[in-house]
Coordinates of C-alpha atoms in Angstrom, one line a residue:
X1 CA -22.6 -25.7 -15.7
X2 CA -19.3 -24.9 -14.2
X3 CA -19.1 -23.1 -10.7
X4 CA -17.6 -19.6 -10.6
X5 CA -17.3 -18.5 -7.0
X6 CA -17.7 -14.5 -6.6
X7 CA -15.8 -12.3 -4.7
X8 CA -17.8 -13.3 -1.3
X9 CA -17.1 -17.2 -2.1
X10 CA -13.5 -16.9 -2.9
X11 CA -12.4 -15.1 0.4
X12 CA -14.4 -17.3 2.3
X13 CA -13.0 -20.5 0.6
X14 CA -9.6 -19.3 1.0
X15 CA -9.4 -18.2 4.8
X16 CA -10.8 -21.2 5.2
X17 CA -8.5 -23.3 3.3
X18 CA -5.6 -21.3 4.2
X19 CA -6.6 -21.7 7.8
X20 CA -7.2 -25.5 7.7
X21 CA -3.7 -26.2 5.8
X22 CA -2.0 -24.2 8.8
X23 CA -4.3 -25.7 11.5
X24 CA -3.3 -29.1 10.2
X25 CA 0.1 -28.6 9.9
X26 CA 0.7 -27.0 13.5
X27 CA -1.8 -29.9 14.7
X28 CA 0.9 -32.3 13.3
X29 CA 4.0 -30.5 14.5
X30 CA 2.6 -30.0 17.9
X31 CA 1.7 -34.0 18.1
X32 CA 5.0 -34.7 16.7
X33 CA 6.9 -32.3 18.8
X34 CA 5.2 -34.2 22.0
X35 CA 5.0 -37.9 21.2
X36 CA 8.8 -38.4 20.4
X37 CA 9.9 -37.0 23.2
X38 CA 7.4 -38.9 25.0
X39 CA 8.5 -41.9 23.4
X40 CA 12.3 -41.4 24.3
X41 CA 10.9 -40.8 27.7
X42 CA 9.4 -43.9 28.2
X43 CA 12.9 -45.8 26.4
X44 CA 15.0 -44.0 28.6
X45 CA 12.9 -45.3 32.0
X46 CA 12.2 -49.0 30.5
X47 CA 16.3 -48.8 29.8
X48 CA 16.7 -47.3 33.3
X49 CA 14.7 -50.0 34.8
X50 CA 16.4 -52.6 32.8
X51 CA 19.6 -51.6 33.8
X52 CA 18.7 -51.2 37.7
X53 CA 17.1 -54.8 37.6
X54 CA 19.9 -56.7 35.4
X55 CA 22.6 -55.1 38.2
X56 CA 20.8 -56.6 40.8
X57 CA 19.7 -59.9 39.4
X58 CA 23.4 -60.5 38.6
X59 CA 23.9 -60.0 42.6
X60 CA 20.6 -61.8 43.9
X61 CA 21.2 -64.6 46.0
X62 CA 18.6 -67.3 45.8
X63 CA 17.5 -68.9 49.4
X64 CA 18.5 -72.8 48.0
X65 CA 21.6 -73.5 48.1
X66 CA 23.2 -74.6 45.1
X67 CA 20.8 -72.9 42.6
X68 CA 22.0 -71.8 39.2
X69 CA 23.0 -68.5 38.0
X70 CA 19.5 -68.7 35.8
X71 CA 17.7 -69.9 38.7
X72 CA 19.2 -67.0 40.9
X73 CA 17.9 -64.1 38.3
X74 CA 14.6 -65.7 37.8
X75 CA 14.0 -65.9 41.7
X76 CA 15.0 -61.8 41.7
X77 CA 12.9 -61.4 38.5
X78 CA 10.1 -63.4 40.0
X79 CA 9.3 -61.1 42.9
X80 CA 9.0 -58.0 40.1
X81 CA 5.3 -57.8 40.1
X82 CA 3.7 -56.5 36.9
X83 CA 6.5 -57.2 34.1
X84 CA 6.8 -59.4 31.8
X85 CA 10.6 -60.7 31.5
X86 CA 12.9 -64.1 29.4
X87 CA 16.2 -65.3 30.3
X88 CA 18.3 -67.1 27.9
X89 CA 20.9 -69.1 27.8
X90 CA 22.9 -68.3 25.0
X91 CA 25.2 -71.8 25.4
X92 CA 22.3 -73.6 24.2
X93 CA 21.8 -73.9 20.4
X94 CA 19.4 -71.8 18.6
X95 CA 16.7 -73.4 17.0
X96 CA 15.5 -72.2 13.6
X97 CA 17.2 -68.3 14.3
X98 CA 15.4 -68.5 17.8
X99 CA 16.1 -68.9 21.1
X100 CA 13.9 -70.0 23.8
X101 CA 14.0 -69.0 27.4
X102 CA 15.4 -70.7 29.8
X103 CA 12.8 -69.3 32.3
X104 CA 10.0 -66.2 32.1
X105 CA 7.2 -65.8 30.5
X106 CA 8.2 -68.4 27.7
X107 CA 8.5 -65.9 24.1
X108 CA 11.5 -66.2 22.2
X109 CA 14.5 -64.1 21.6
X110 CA 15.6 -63.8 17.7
X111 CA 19.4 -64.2 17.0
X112 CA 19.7 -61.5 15.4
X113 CA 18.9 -59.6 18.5
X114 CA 20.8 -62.0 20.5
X115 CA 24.2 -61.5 18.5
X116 CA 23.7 -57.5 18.6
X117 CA 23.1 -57.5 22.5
X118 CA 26.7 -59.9 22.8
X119 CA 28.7 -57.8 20.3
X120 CA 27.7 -54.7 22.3
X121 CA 27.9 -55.8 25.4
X122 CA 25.1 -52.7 26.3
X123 CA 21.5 -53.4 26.4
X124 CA 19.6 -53.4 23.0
X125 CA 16.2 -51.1 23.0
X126 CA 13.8 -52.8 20.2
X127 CA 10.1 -52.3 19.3
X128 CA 8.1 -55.7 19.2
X129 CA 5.1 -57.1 20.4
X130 CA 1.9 -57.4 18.1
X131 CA -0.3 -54.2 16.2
X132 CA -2.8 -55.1 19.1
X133 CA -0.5 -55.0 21.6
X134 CA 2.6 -53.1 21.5
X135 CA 5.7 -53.0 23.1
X136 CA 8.9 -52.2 23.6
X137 CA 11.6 -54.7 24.2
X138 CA 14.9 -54.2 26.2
X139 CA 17.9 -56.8 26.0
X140 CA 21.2 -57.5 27.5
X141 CA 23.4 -59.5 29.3
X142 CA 23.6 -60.1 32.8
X143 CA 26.3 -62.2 33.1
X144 CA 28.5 -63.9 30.0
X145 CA 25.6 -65.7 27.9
X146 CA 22.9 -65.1 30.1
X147 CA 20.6 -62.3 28.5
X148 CA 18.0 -61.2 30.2
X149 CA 15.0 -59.2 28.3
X150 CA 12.3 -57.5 29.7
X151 CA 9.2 -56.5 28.1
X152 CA 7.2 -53.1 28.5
X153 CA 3.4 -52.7 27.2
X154 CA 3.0 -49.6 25.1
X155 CA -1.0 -49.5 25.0
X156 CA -0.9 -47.1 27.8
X157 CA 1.5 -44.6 26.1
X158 CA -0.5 -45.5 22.9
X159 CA -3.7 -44.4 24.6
X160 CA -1.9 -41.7 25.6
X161 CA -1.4 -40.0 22.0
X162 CA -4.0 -41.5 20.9
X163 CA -6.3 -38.4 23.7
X164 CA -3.2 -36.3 22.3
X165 CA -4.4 -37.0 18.7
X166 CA -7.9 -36.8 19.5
X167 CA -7.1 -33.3 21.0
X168 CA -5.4 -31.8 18.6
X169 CA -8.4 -32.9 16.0
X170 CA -10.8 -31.3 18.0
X171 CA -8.6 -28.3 18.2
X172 CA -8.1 -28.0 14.5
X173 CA -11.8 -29.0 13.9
X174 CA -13.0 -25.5 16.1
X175 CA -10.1 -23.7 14.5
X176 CA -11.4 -24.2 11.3
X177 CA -15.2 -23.5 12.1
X178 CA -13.9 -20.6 13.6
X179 CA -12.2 -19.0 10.7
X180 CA -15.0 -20.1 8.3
X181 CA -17.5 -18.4 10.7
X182 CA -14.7 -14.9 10.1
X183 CA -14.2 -16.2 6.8
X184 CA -17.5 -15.3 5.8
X185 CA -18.1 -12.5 8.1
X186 CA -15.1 -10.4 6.4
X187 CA -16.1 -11.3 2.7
X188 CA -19.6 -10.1 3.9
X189 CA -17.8 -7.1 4.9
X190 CA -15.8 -6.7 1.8
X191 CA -18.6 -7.6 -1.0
X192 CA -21.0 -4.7 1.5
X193 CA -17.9 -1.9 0.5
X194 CA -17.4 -3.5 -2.8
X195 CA -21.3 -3.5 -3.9
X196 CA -21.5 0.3 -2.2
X197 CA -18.7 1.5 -4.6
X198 CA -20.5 -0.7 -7.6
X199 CA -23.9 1.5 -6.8
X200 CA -22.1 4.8 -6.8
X201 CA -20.2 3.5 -10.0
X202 CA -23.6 3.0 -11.4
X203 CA -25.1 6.2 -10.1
X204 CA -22.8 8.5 -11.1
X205 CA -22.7 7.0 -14.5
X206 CA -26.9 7.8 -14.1
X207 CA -25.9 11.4 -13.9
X208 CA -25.4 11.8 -9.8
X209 CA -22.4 13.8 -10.1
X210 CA -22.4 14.5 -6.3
X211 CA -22.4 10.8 -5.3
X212 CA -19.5 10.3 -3.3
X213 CA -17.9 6.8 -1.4
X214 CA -17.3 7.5 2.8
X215 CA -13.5 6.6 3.1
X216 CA -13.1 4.3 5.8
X217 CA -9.6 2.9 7.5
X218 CA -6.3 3.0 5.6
X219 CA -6.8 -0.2 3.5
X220 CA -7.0 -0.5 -0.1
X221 CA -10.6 0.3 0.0
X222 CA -10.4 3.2 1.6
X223 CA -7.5 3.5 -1.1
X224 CA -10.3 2.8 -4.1
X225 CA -12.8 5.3 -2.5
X226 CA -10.5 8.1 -1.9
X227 CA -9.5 7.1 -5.9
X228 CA -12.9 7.1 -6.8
X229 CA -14.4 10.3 -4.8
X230 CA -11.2 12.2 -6.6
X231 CA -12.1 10.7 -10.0
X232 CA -16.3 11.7 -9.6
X233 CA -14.5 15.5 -8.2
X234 CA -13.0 15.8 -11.4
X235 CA -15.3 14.3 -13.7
X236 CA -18.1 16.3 -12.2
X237 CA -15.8 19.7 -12.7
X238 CA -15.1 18.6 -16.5
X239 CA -19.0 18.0 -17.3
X240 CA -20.2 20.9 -15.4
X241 CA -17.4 23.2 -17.6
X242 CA -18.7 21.5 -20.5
X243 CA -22.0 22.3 -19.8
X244 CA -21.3 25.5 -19.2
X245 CA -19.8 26.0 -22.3
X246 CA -22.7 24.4 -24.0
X247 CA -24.8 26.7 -22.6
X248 CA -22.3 29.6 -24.0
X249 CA -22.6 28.1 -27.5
X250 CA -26.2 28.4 -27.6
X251 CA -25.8 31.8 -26.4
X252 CA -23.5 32.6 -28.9
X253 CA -25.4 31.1 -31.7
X254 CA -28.9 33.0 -30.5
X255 CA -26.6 36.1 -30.5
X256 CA -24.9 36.0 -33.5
X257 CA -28.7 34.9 -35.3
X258 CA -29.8 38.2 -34.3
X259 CA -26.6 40.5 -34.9
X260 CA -26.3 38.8 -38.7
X261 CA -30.0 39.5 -39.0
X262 CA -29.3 43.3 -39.1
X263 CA -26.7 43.7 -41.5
X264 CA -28.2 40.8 -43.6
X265 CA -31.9 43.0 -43.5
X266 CA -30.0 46.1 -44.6
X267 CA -28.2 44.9 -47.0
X268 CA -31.4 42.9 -48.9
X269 CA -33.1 46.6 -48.4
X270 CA -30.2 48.3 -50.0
X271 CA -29.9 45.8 -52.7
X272 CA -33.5 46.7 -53.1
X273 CA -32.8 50.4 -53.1
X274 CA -30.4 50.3 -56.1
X275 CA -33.4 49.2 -58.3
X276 CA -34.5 53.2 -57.2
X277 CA -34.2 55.6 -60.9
X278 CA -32.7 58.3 -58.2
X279 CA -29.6 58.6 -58.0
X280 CA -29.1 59.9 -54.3
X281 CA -31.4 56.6 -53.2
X282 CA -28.8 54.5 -55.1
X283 CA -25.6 55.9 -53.4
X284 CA -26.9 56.0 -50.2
X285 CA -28.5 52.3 -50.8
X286 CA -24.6 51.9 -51.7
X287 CA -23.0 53.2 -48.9
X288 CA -25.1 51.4 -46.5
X289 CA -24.7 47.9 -48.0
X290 CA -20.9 48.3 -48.1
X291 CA -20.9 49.3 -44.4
X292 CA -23.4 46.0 -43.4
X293 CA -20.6 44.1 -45.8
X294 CA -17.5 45.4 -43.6
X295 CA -20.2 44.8 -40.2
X296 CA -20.5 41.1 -41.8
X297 CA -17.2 40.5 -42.6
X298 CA -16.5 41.8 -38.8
X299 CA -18.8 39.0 -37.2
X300 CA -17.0 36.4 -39.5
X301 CA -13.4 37.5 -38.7
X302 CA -15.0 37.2 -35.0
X303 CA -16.1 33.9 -35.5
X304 CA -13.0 32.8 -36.5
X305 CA -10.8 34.3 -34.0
X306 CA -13.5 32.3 -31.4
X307 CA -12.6 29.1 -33.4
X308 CA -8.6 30.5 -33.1
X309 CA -8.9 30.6 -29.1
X310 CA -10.5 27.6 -28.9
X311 CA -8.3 25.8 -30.5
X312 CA -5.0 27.5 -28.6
X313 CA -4.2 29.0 -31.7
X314 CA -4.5 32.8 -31.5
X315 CA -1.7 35.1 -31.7
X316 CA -1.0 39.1 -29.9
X317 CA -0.3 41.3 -32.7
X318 CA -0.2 44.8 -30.8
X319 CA 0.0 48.2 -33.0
X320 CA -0.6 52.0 -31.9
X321 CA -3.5 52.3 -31.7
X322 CA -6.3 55.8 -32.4
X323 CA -8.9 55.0 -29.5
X324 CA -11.3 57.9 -31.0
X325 CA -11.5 56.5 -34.1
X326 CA -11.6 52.9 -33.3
X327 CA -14.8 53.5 -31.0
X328 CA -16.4 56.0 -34.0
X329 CA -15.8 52.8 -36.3
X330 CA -16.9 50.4 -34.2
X331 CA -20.3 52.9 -33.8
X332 CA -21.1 53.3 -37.3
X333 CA -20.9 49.5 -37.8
X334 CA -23.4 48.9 -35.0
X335 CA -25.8 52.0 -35.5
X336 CA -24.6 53.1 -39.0
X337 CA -27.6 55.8 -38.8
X338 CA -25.1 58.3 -37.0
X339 CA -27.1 58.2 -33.8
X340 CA -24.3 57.2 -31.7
X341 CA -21.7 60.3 -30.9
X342 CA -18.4 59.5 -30.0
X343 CA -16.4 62.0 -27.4
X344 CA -12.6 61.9 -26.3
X345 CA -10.4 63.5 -23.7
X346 CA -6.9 62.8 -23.3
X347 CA -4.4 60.9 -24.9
X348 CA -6.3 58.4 -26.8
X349 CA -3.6 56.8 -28.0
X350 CA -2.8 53.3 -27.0
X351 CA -1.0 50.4 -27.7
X352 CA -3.3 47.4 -28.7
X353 CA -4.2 44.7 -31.0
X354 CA -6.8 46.9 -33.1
X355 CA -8.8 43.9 -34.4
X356 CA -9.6 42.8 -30.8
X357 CA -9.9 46.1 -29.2
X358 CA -12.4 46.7 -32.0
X359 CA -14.5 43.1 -31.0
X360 CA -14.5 44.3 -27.8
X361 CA -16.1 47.6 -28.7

């Protein structure tokens, strides 16, 4: 099964990674930035010391008479405690590209090396020595064909950058604990605000309208839970107007039930009336079932101007309009038994859209 790392796993993972490659790479600069110059350092002394030593090996006078010029710089050479030194003597033949000291410590100077120092007439700086023991080799003539060549152990400056090394592993090594440890502390952190914002989500989507996220800081958290109180502000408005208006529908619906049951009852009793051999009984049974006919047609041209404002469709058609005998209408539809008694004073006379004017009444 293949590993998906959640939200917790993946910052960890990469603050940690992220922290590693950097540690690693300013471990490596750091170690590089100090072992070359510490390397050039320790050239630029061996050369130094080279130099110092081939000036005054060229001037030593030996205490026996008659001594060579190679005897002379060996005798100088000989009281430098501590270093290992050759000279050759370049008027001798070189035997199989090598050529052997003339006095020292008895190694062998390549003619390679040889032929650079004499073309150059400056001392040559070369590495040599063995993997288990290093060092650093500095040629050059002392006088024409004599070379001198001193050698300088590196295991010391090895050892060195070798602690250096060792240090900076160490150093990268807590680094990296260290940003694991707030690695995982901060996912912990983020999946807490994250899972918070998933249990409102959930909640709200339960029907806790008034379940809001606390906004903290200025990040993009605090940016999703200002987003998401907004969103649950205006969600909650919209279902609490829709309820509302549900609650109007059934109202609307129980009311007109009960003002279609009038006109419908009268109109059945009138229908009933006409039946009647008298003819008074049969015009009044008449004139009452066309009035519940005009008070049903009424409701139903109210309905659909209901259905016109919902749907953002009405119009305003206004019209002088006779107050007195708008309201005496409007009163014989709703108690068509005359008990109702309209009274004016003024100037009744308006202008208005009758049909509404006439709902309203």
């Amino acid at each position: 099964m293949r590993w998906r790392p959640g939200l917790r796993e993946s910052i960890a993972l990469t603050v940690v990674l992220i922290t590693v490659a950097a540690t690693v790479a300013m471990a490596l600069v750091a170690y590089q930035l100090q072992a070359g110059p510490v390397r050039e350092r320790f050239a630029a002394s061996a050369l130094a010391g080279f130099q110092s030593d081939a000036q005054q090996a060229n001037k030593h006078q030996a205490p026996m008479a008659g001594a060579s010029k190679v005897e002379r710089i060996a005798d100088f050479m000989a009281g430098r405690s501590g270093l290992t030194w050759d000279v050759y003597d370049l008027r001798s033949d070189a035997t199989n590209g090598q050529y052997f000291p003339a006095a020292g410590s008895g190694g062998f100077l390549p003619a390679a090396l040889a032929e650079a120092v004499t073309s150059t007439r400056n001392p040559v700086v070369s590495p040599g020595g063995t993997a288990d023991s290093p060092q650093l080799i500095v040629a050059g003539e002392v006088s024409p064909n004599l070379v001198l060549v001193e050698f300088y152990s590196l295991k010391k400056l090895d050892a060195e950058l070798s602690t250096l090394r060792s240090g900076l592993t160490l150093i990268a090594i807590a680094v990296s604990l260290l940003a694991a440890l707030a690695g995982v502390l901060a996912a912990r952190r983020i999946q807490r605000r994250v899972g918070t914002a998933a249990k409102a989500a959930r909640r709200f989507g339960e029907g806790a309208l008034d379940i809001r996220l606390p906004v903290q800081g200025h990040d993009e958290l605090a940016d999703l839970a200002g987003s998401f109180n907004a969103m649950a502000e205006q969600l909650g408005e919209s279902i609490e107007q829709l309820r509302v208006k549900d609650r109007q529908q059934r109202r609307f619906v129980a009311d007109v039930a009960h003002d279609l049951r009038t006109p419908l009852a009268s109109m059945i009793a009138a229908t009933d009336s006409l039946h009647s051999p008298l003819v008074a009984d049969r015009e009044r049974s008449a004139e009452l079932l066309g009035t519940q006919v005009r008070r049903l047609s009424t409701l139903v041209e109210d309905l659909l101007e209901m259905s016109r404002f919902d749907a953002g469709a009405a119009d305003f058609r206004p019209e002088t309009v006779d107050l007195e005998a708008l309201v005496a209408d409007a009163a014989a539809l709703s108690a068509p038994d005359g008990d109702v008694a309209v009274r004016c004073a003024g100037d009744v006379t308006v202008l208005a859209d009758p049909r509404r004017v006439h709902t309203i009444v």
